[in-house]
């Protein structure tokens, strides 16, 4: 697999696949934050996609394009939203990703589009949600937006889904890849505290219930064993048990870096 990018998802794809799927190009490089508003950042990602599509077309390669299954695309939902549902992305980031999906689908290039929720795991950047929560809780003070939820996805489950979809030759599809279990941020904080043996001071920011539910029905139909080993109610605990030592070590390493 040719993997474009050097960030969190790119490094996990590289670790997992190496020389496997030699006819696939994966774009794991793009705007890194859903809060980005700078047009130049979006232009850069669009330009990269156009260039890669041209290369795939001329070489007969399949494109794996990673999009988003977050609030930025689906907004807040009462019910699980399928990939084929009507969309009105509420943010610039979401509208950008949807526009790029349209470019991919109309390109004539063999492709697979994966809408990924909040993936977590090794190689994650310190500014992202889970490393930030771990660091702030360890420091004794954490801000919690009441009502906020996040669908946390173990990056190993993402890798498994990619492996199965590519092995089975799935093509021309848009697939949500999410845990399907949005977690209250309050519960995430409590679970981290329990494992660290601390209680941080919580600064609460009031707000309504904020939940994005991406349907995983299509994913489970295509990948029947997706997350089969872990029950929904155990998923958050299993994820934290796997990665909390990594995040705490990451936090300690940042704390000892010399100031500049």
mmCIF file of C-alpha atoms in Angstrom:
data_model
loop_
_atom_site.group_PDB
_atom_site.id
_atom_site.type_symbol
_atom_site.label_atom_id
_atom_site.label_comp_id
_atom_site.label_asym_id
_atom_site.label_seq_id
_atom_site.Cartn_x
_atom_site.Cartn_y
_atom_site.Cartn_z
ATOM 1 C CA UNK A 1 0.000 0.000 0.000
ATOM 2 C CA UNK A 2 1.215 3.451 -0.877
ATOM 3 C CA UNK A 3 0.346 5.661 2.099
ATOM 4 C CA UNK A 4 0.402 9.428 1.754
ATOM 5 C CA UNK A 5 0.914 11.192 5.065
ATOM 6 C CA UNK A 6 2.995 10.854 8.222
ATOM 7 C CA UNK A 7 0.470 11.479 10.997
ATOM 8 C CA UNK A 8 -1.496 9.268 13.372
ATOM 9 C CA UNK A 9 -3.581 7.330 10.852
ATOM 10 C CA UNK A 10 -0.802 7.144 8.274
ATOM 11 C CA UNK A 11 1.627 5.625 10.776
ATOM 12 C CA UNK A 12 -0.900 3.039 11.909
ATOM 13 C CA UNK A 13 -1.678 2.069 8.314
ATOM 14 C CA UNK A 14 2.033 1.770 7.598
ATOM 15 C CA UNK A 15 2.592 -0.412 10.673
ATOM 16 C CA UNK A 16 -0.328 -2.654 9.703
ATOM 17 C CA UNK A 17 0.065 -3.085 5.965
ATOM 18 C CA UNK A 18 3.590 -2.343 4.778
ATOM 19 C CA UNK A 19 3.887 -3.946 1.324
ATOM 20 C CA UNK A 20 0.404 -5.497 1.352
ATOM 21 C CA UNK A 21 -2.230 -4.200 -1.108
ATOM 22 C CA UNK A 22 0.368 -2.871 -3.572
ATOM 23 C CA UNK A 23 -2.361 -1.602 -5.922
ATOM 24 C CA UNK A 24 -3.917 0.702 -3.316
ATOM 25 C CA UNK A 25 -3.058 4.318 -2.553
ATOM 26 C CA UNK A 26 -4.310 5.653 0.791
ATOM 27 C CA UNK A 27 -4.563 9.367 1.504
ATOM 28 C CA UNK A 28 -4.022 9.865 5.239
ATOM 29 C CA UNK A 29 -2.943 13.475 4.997
ATOM 30 C CA UNK A 30 -5.168 16.506 5.145
ATOM 31 C CA UNK A 31 -6.585 19.250 7.329
ATOM 32 C CA UNK A 32 -5.710 18.078 10.834
ATOM 33 C CA UNK A 33 -8.323 19.909 12.911
ATOM 34 C CA UNK A 34 -12.079 20.203 12.523
ATOM 35 C CA UNK A 35 -11.753 23.794 13.776
ATOM 36 C CA UNK A 36 -9.539 24.869 10.871
ATOM 37 C CA UNK A 37 -10.877 27.819 8.875
ATOM 38 C CA UNK A 38 -7.779 28.788 6.836
ATOM 39 C CA UNK A 39 -8.627 28.439 3.118
ATOM 40 C CA UNK A 40 -5.003 27.594 2.282
ATOM 41 C CA UNK A 41 -5.202 24.410 4.381
ATOM 42 C CA UNK A 42 -8.285 23.209 2.530
ATOM 43 C CA UNK A 43 -6.788 24.191 -0.826
ATOM 44 C CA UNK A 44 -3.683 22.156 -0.054
ATOM 45 C CA UNK A 45 -5.711 19.028 0.717
ATOM 46 C CA UNK A 46 -7.866 19.452 -2.382
ATOM 47 C CA UNK A 47 -4.783 19.911 -4.566
ATOM 48 C CA UNK A 48 -3.237 16.752 -3.132
ATOM 49 C CA UNK A 49 -6.398 14.778 -3.857
ATOM 50 C CA UNK A 50 -6.562 15.983 -7.470
ATOM 51 C CA UNK A 51 -2.913 15.006 -7.983
ATOM 52 C CA UNK A 52 -3.380 11.547 -6.448
ATOM 53 C CA UNK A 53 -6.536 10.896 -8.468
ATOM 54 C CA UNK A 54 -4.613 11.655 -11.665
ATOM 55 C CA UNK A 55 -1.879 9.227 -10.610
ATOM 56 C CA UNK A 56 -4.391 6.508 -9.718
ATOM 57 C CA UNK A 57 -6.224 6.961 -12.999
ATOM 58 C CA UNK A 58 -3.074 6.670 -15.097
ATOM 59 C CA UNK A 59 -1.686 3.704 -13.128
ATOM 60 C CA UNK A 60 -4.955 1.848 -12.591
ATOM 61 C CA UNK A 61 -4.693 2.067 -8.804
ATOM 62 C CA UNK A 62 -7.484 1.995 -6.223
ATOM 63 C CA UNK A 63 -7.857 4.974 -3.868
ATOM 64 C CA UNK A 64 -8.588 4.645 -0.153
ATOM 65 C CA UNK A 65 -9.915 8.023 0.988
ATOM 66 C CA UNK A 66 -10.401 8.757 4.690
ATOM 67 C CA UNK A 67 -13.250 11.129 5.451
ATOM 68 C CA UNK A 68 -15.081 11.892 8.711
ATOM 69 C CA UNK A 69 -18.038 10.464 10.609
ATOM 70 C CA UNK A 70 -17.953 13.244 13.196
ATOM 71 C CA UNK A 71 -20.292 16.114 14.086
ATOM 72 C CA UNK A 72 -18.606 18.132 11.332
ATOM 73 C CA UNK A 73 -20.304 15.979 8.706
ATOM 74 C CA UNK A 74 -23.413 14.599 10.400
ATOM 75 C CA UNK A 75 -24.227 17.240 13.009
ATOM 76 C CA UNK A 76 -25.986 16.193 16.204
ATOM 77 C CA UNK A 77 -28.407 13.331 15.662
ATOM 78 C CA UNK A 78 -31.142 11.531 17.560
ATOM 79 C CA UNK A 79 -30.903 8.405 15.423
ATOM 80 C CA UNK A 80 -27.964 6.708 13.750
ATOM 81 C CA UNK A 81 -27.297 8.335 10.375
ATOM 82 C CA UNK A 82 -26.503 6.127 7.404
ATOM 83 C CA UNK A 83 -24.021 6.873 4.656
ATOM 84 C CA UNK A 84 -26.829 7.449 2.151
ATOM 85 C CA UNK A 85 -28.834 9.875 4.248
ATOM 86 C CA UNK A 86 -29.247 13.540 3.226
ATOM 87 C CA UNK A 87 -26.428 15.645 4.645
ATOM 88 C CA UNK A 88 -26.163 19.259 5.745
ATOM 89 C CA UNK A 89 -22.662 19.531 7.240
ATOM 90 C CA UNK A 90 -22.658 22.251 9.920
ATOM 91 C CA UNK A 91 -18.954 23.164 9.669
ATOM 92 C CA UNK A 92 -16.455 24.228 7.035
ATOM 93 C CA UNK A 93 -14.477 21.057 7.715
ATOM 94 C CA UNK A 94 -17.495 18.827 7.114
ATOM 95 C CA UNK A 95 -18.537 20.637 3.938
ATOM 96 C CA UNK A 96 -14.967 20.329 2.669
ATOM 97 C CA UNK A 97 -14.816 16.582 3.321
ATOM 98 C CA UNK A 98 -18.176 16.031 1.628
ATOM 99 C CA UNK A 99 -17.011 18.019 -1.398
ATOM 100 C CA UNK A 100 -13.853 15.913 -1.656
ATOM 101 C CA UNK A 101 -15.919 12.722 -1.399
ATOM 102 C CA UNK A 102 -17.930 13.964 -4.376
ATOM 103 C CA UNK A 103 -14.742 14.561 -6.349
ATOM 104 C CA UNK A 104 -13.584 11.005 -5.590
ATOM 105 C CA UNK A 105 -16.918 9.433 -6.559
ATOM 106 C CA UNK A 106 -17.060 11.306 -9.868
ATOM 107 C CA UNK A 107 -13.399 10.711 -10.779
ATOM 108 C CA UNK A 108 -13.777 7.372 -12.532
ATOM 109 C CA UNK A 109 -11.062 5.955 -10.251
ATOM 110 C CA UNK A 110 -11.725 2.758 -8.293
ATOM 111 C CA UNK A 111 -12.138 3.888 -4.718
ATOM 112 C CA UNK A 112 -13.267 3.176 -1.180
ATOM 113 C CA UNK A 113 -14.340 6.061 1.070
ATOM 114 C CA UNK A 114 -14.248 5.496 4.811
ATOM 115 C CA UNK A 115 -15.924 7.965 7.148
ATOM 116 C CA UNK A 116 -13.969 7.548 10.369
ATOM 117 C CA UNK A 117 -15.067 8.670 13.831
ATOM 118 C CA UNK A 118 -12.651 9.728 16.611
ATOM 119 C CA UNK A 119 -9.901 7.126 16.245
ATOM 120 C CA UNK A 120 -7.549 6.664 19.186
ATOM 121 C CA UNK A 121 -4.391 4.656 19.711
ATOM 122 C CA UNK A 122 -0.630 4.652 19.361
ATOM 123 C CA UNK A 123 1.040 7.525 17.485
ATOM 124 C CA UNK A 124 -1.826 9.865 18.395
ATOM 125 C CA UNK A 125 -0.942 13.538 18.541
ATOM 126 C CA UNK A 126 -0.808 15.098 22.048
ATOM 127 C CA UNK A 127 -3.365 17.792 21.182
ATOM 128 C CA UNK A 128 -6.117 15.303 20.345
ATOM 129 C CA UNK A 129 -8.979 14.513 22.712
ATOM 130 C CA UNK A 130 -7.874 11.477 24.696
ATOM 131 C CA UNK A 131 -4.217 12.485 25.208
ATOM 132 C CA UNK A 132 -5.437 15.948 26.243
ATOM 133 C CA UNK A 133 -7.905 14.547 28.779
ATOM 134 C CA UNK A 134 -5.284 12.224 30.257
ATOM 135 C CA UNK A 135 -2.772 15.057 30.569
ATOM 136 C CA UNK A 136 -5.231 17.484 32.181
ATOM 137 C CA UNK A 137 -6.599 14.882 34.595
ATOM 138 C CA UNK A 138 -3.066 13.969 35.664
ATOM 139 C CA UNK A 139 -2.394 17.679 36.219
ATOM 140 C CA UNK A 140 -5.506 17.900 38.415
ATOM 141 C CA UNK A 141 -7.859 20.118 36.404
ATOM 142 C CA UNK A 142 -10.011 19.237 33.397
ATOM 143 C CA UNK A 143 -12.704 21.110 31.456
ATOM 144 C CA UNK A 144 -15.813 19.094 30.633
ATOM 145 C CA UNK A 145 -18.539 20.226 28.248
ATOM 146 C CA UNK A 146 -21.708 18.825 29.770
ATOM 147 C CA UNK A 147 -23.769 16.783 27.331
ATOM 148 C CA UNK A 148 -20.826 16.261 24.959
ATOM 149 C CA UNK A 149 -20.256 12.765 23.535
ATOM 150 C CA UNK A 150 -17.523 11.261 21.376
ATOM 151 C CA UNK A 151 -17.504 8.055 19.364
ATOM 152 C CA UNK A 152 -14.049 6.735 20.221
ATOM 153 C CA UNK A 153 -12.719 4.106 17.825
ATOM 154 C CA UNK A 154 -9.732 1.903 18.573
ATOM 155 C CA UNK A 155 -7.401 2.406 15.625
ATOM 156 C CA UNK A 156 -6.841 -1.360 15.590
ATOM 157 C CA UNK A 157 -10.539 -1.794 14.782
ATOM 158 C CA UNK A 158 -10.136 0.684 11.936
ATOM 159 C CA UNK A 159 -7.144 -1.274 10.636
ATOM 160 C CA UNK A 160 -9.114 -4.514 10.841
ATOM 161 C CA UNK A 161 -11.980 -2.987 8.859
ATOM 162 C CA UNK A 162 -9.597 -1.665 6.188
ATOM 163 C CA UNK A 163 -7.924 -5.073 5.935
ATOM 164 C CA UNK A 164 -11.197 -6.936 5.483
ATOM 165 C CA UNK A 165 -12.710 -4.422 3.048
ATOM 166 C CA UNK A 166 -9.630 -4.360 0.808
ATOM 167 C CA UNK A 167 -9.142 -8.129 0.981
ATOM 168 C CA UNK A 168 -12.756 -8.627 -0.102
ATOM 169 C CA UNK A 169 -12.355 -6.128 -2.948
ATOM 170 C CA UNK A 170 -15.031 -3.726 -1.699
ATOM 171 C CA UNK A 171 -15.081 -0.830 -4.145
ATOM 172 C CA UNK A 172 -17.225 2.198 -4.934
ATOM 173 C CA UNK A 173 -18.628 2.298 -1.394
ATOM 174 C CA UNK A 174 -18.872 4.913 1.326
ATOM 175 C CA UNK A 175 -18.666 3.237 4.745
ATOM 176 C CA UNK A 176 -18.893 4.643 8.261
ATOM 177 C CA UNK A 177 -16.159 3.202 10.461
ATOM 178 C CA UNK A 178 -17.088 4.028 14.039
ATOM 179 C CA UNK A 179 -17.536 2.185 17.308
ATOM 180 C CA UNK A 180 -21.282 2.870 17.166
ATOM 181 C CA UNK A 181 -21.171 3.687 20.883
ATOM 182 C CA UNK A 182 -20.907 7.458 21.493
ATOM 183 C CA UNK A 183 -19.478 7.957 24.999
ATOM 184 C CA UNK A 184 -20.388 10.868 27.311
ATOM 185 C CA UNK A 185 -17.221 12.861 27.890
ATOM 186 C CA UNK A 186 -18.115 12.873 31.596
ATOM 187 C CA UNK A 187 -17.930 9.068 31.558
ATOM 188 C CA UNK A 188 -14.616 9.125 29.693
ATOM 189 C CA UNK A 189 -13.160 11.451 32.335
ATOM 190 C CA UNK A 190 -14.436 9.272 35.179
ATOM 191 C CA UNK A 191 -13.030 6.114 33.591
ATOM 192 C CA UNK A 192 -9.613 7.760 33.178
ATOM 193 C CA UNK A 193 -9.671 8.993 36.782
ATOM 194 C CA UNK A 194 -10.536 5.518 38.062
ATOM 195 C CA UNK A 195 -7.570 4.018 36.244
ATOM 196 C CA UNK A 196 -5.145 6.751 37.294
ATOM 197 C CA UNK A 197 -6.390 6.693 40.897
ATOM 198 C CA UNK A 198 -6.972 10.465 40.973
ATOM 199 C CA UNK A 199 -9.863 12.905 41.056
ATOM 200 C CA UNK A 200 -9.348 16.060 39.023
ATOM 201 C CA UNK A 201 -11.188 19.320 39.572
ATOM 202 C CA UNK A 202 -13.792 19.547 36.829
ATOM 203 C CA UNK A 203 -14.596 22.860 35.204
ATOM 204 C CA UNK A 204 -18.052 22.329 33.742
ATOM 205 C CA UNK A 205 -19.214 24.121 30.625
ATOM 206 C CA UNK A 206 -23.013 23.821 30.403
ATOM 207 C CA UNK A 207 -24.630 22.718 27.181
ATOM 208 C CA UNK A 208 -27.312 20.526 25.646
ATOM 209 C CA UNK A 209 -26.912 16.858 24.821
ATOM 210 C CA UNK A 210 -24.443 16.768 21.919
ATOM 211 C CA UNK A 211 -24.400 13.332 20.318
ATOM 212 C CA UNK A 212 -23.436 12.257 16.801
ATOM 213 C CA UNK A 213 -24.544 8.738 15.912
ATOM 214 C CA UNK A 214 -23.097 7.250 12.729
ATOM 215 C CA UNK A 215 -24.787 4.048 11.609
ATOM 216 C CA UNK A 216 -22.487 1.032 11.437
ATOM 217 C CA UNK A 217 -25.027 -1.281 9.787
ATOM 218 C CA UNK A 218 -23.262 -1.184 6.419
ATOM 219 C CA UNK A 219 -19.894 -1.765 8.085
ATOM 220 C CA UNK A 220 -21.167 -4.771 10.035
ATOM 221 C CA UNK A 221 -22.695 -6.220 6.871
ATOM 222 C CA UNK A 222 -19.366 -5.906 5.046
ATOM 223 C CA UNK A 223 -17.190 -6.804 8.048
ATOM 224 C CA UNK A 224 -19.319 -9.175 10.169
ATOM 225 C CA UNK A 225 -16.628 -9.650 12.837
ATOM 226 C CA UNK A 226 -16.098 -5.913 13.393
ATOM 227 C CA UNK A 227 -15.705 -5.368 17.157
ATOM 228 C CA UNK A 228 -17.161 -8.837 17.757
ATOM 229 C CA UNK A 229 -14.845 -9.569 20.705
ATOM 230 C CA UNK A 230 -15.922 -6.603 22.868
ATOM 231 C CA UNK A 231 -19.431 -5.788 24.077
ATOM 232 C CA UNK A 232 -20.622 -2.195 23.733
ATOM 233 C CA UNK A 233 -20.649 -1.649 27.496
ATOM 234 C CA UNK A 234 -17.033 -2.840 27.765
ATOM 235 C CA UNK A 235 -15.600 -0.936 24.806
ATOM 236 C CA UNK A 236 -14.479 2.244 26.582
ATOM 237 C CA UNK A 237 -12.797 0.306 29.387
ATOM 238 C CA UNK A 238 -10.992 -1.995 26.978
ATOM 239 C CA UNK A 239 -9.793 0.955 24.933
ATOM 240 C CA UNK A 240 -8.449 2.797 27.989
ATOM 241 C CA UNK A 241 -6.821 -0.326 29.390
ATOM 242 C CA UNK A 242 -4.973 -0.704 26.078
ATOM 243 C CA UNK A 243 -3.775 2.861 25.632
ATOM 244 C CA UNK A 244 -3.725 4.680 28.971
ATOM 245 C CA UNK A 245 -0.135 3.607 29.753
ATOM 246 C CA UNK A 246 0.908 4.957 26.345
ATOM 247 C CA UNK A 247 -0.842 8.302 26.931
ATOM 248 C CA UNK A 248 0.516 8.732 30.442
ATOM 249 C CA UNK A 249 4.045 8.041 29.192
ATOM 250 C CA UNK A 250 3.461 10.527 26.382
ATOM 251 C CA UNK A 251 2.332 13.113 28.928
ATOM 252 C CA UNK A 252 5.421 12.540 31.104
ATOM 253 C CA UNK A 253 7.691 12.894 28.085
ATOM 254 C CA UNK A 254 6.130 16.257 27.235
ATOM 255 C CA UNK A 255 6.537 17.420 30.833
ATOM 256 C CA UNK A 256 10.312 16.829 30.801
ATOM 257 C CA UNK A 257 11.018 18.445 27.440
ATOM 258 C CA UNK A 258 13.343 21.439 27.847
ATOM 259 C CA UNK A 259 11.739 24.837 27.347
ATOM 260 C CA UNK A 260 12.873 26.914 24.396
#
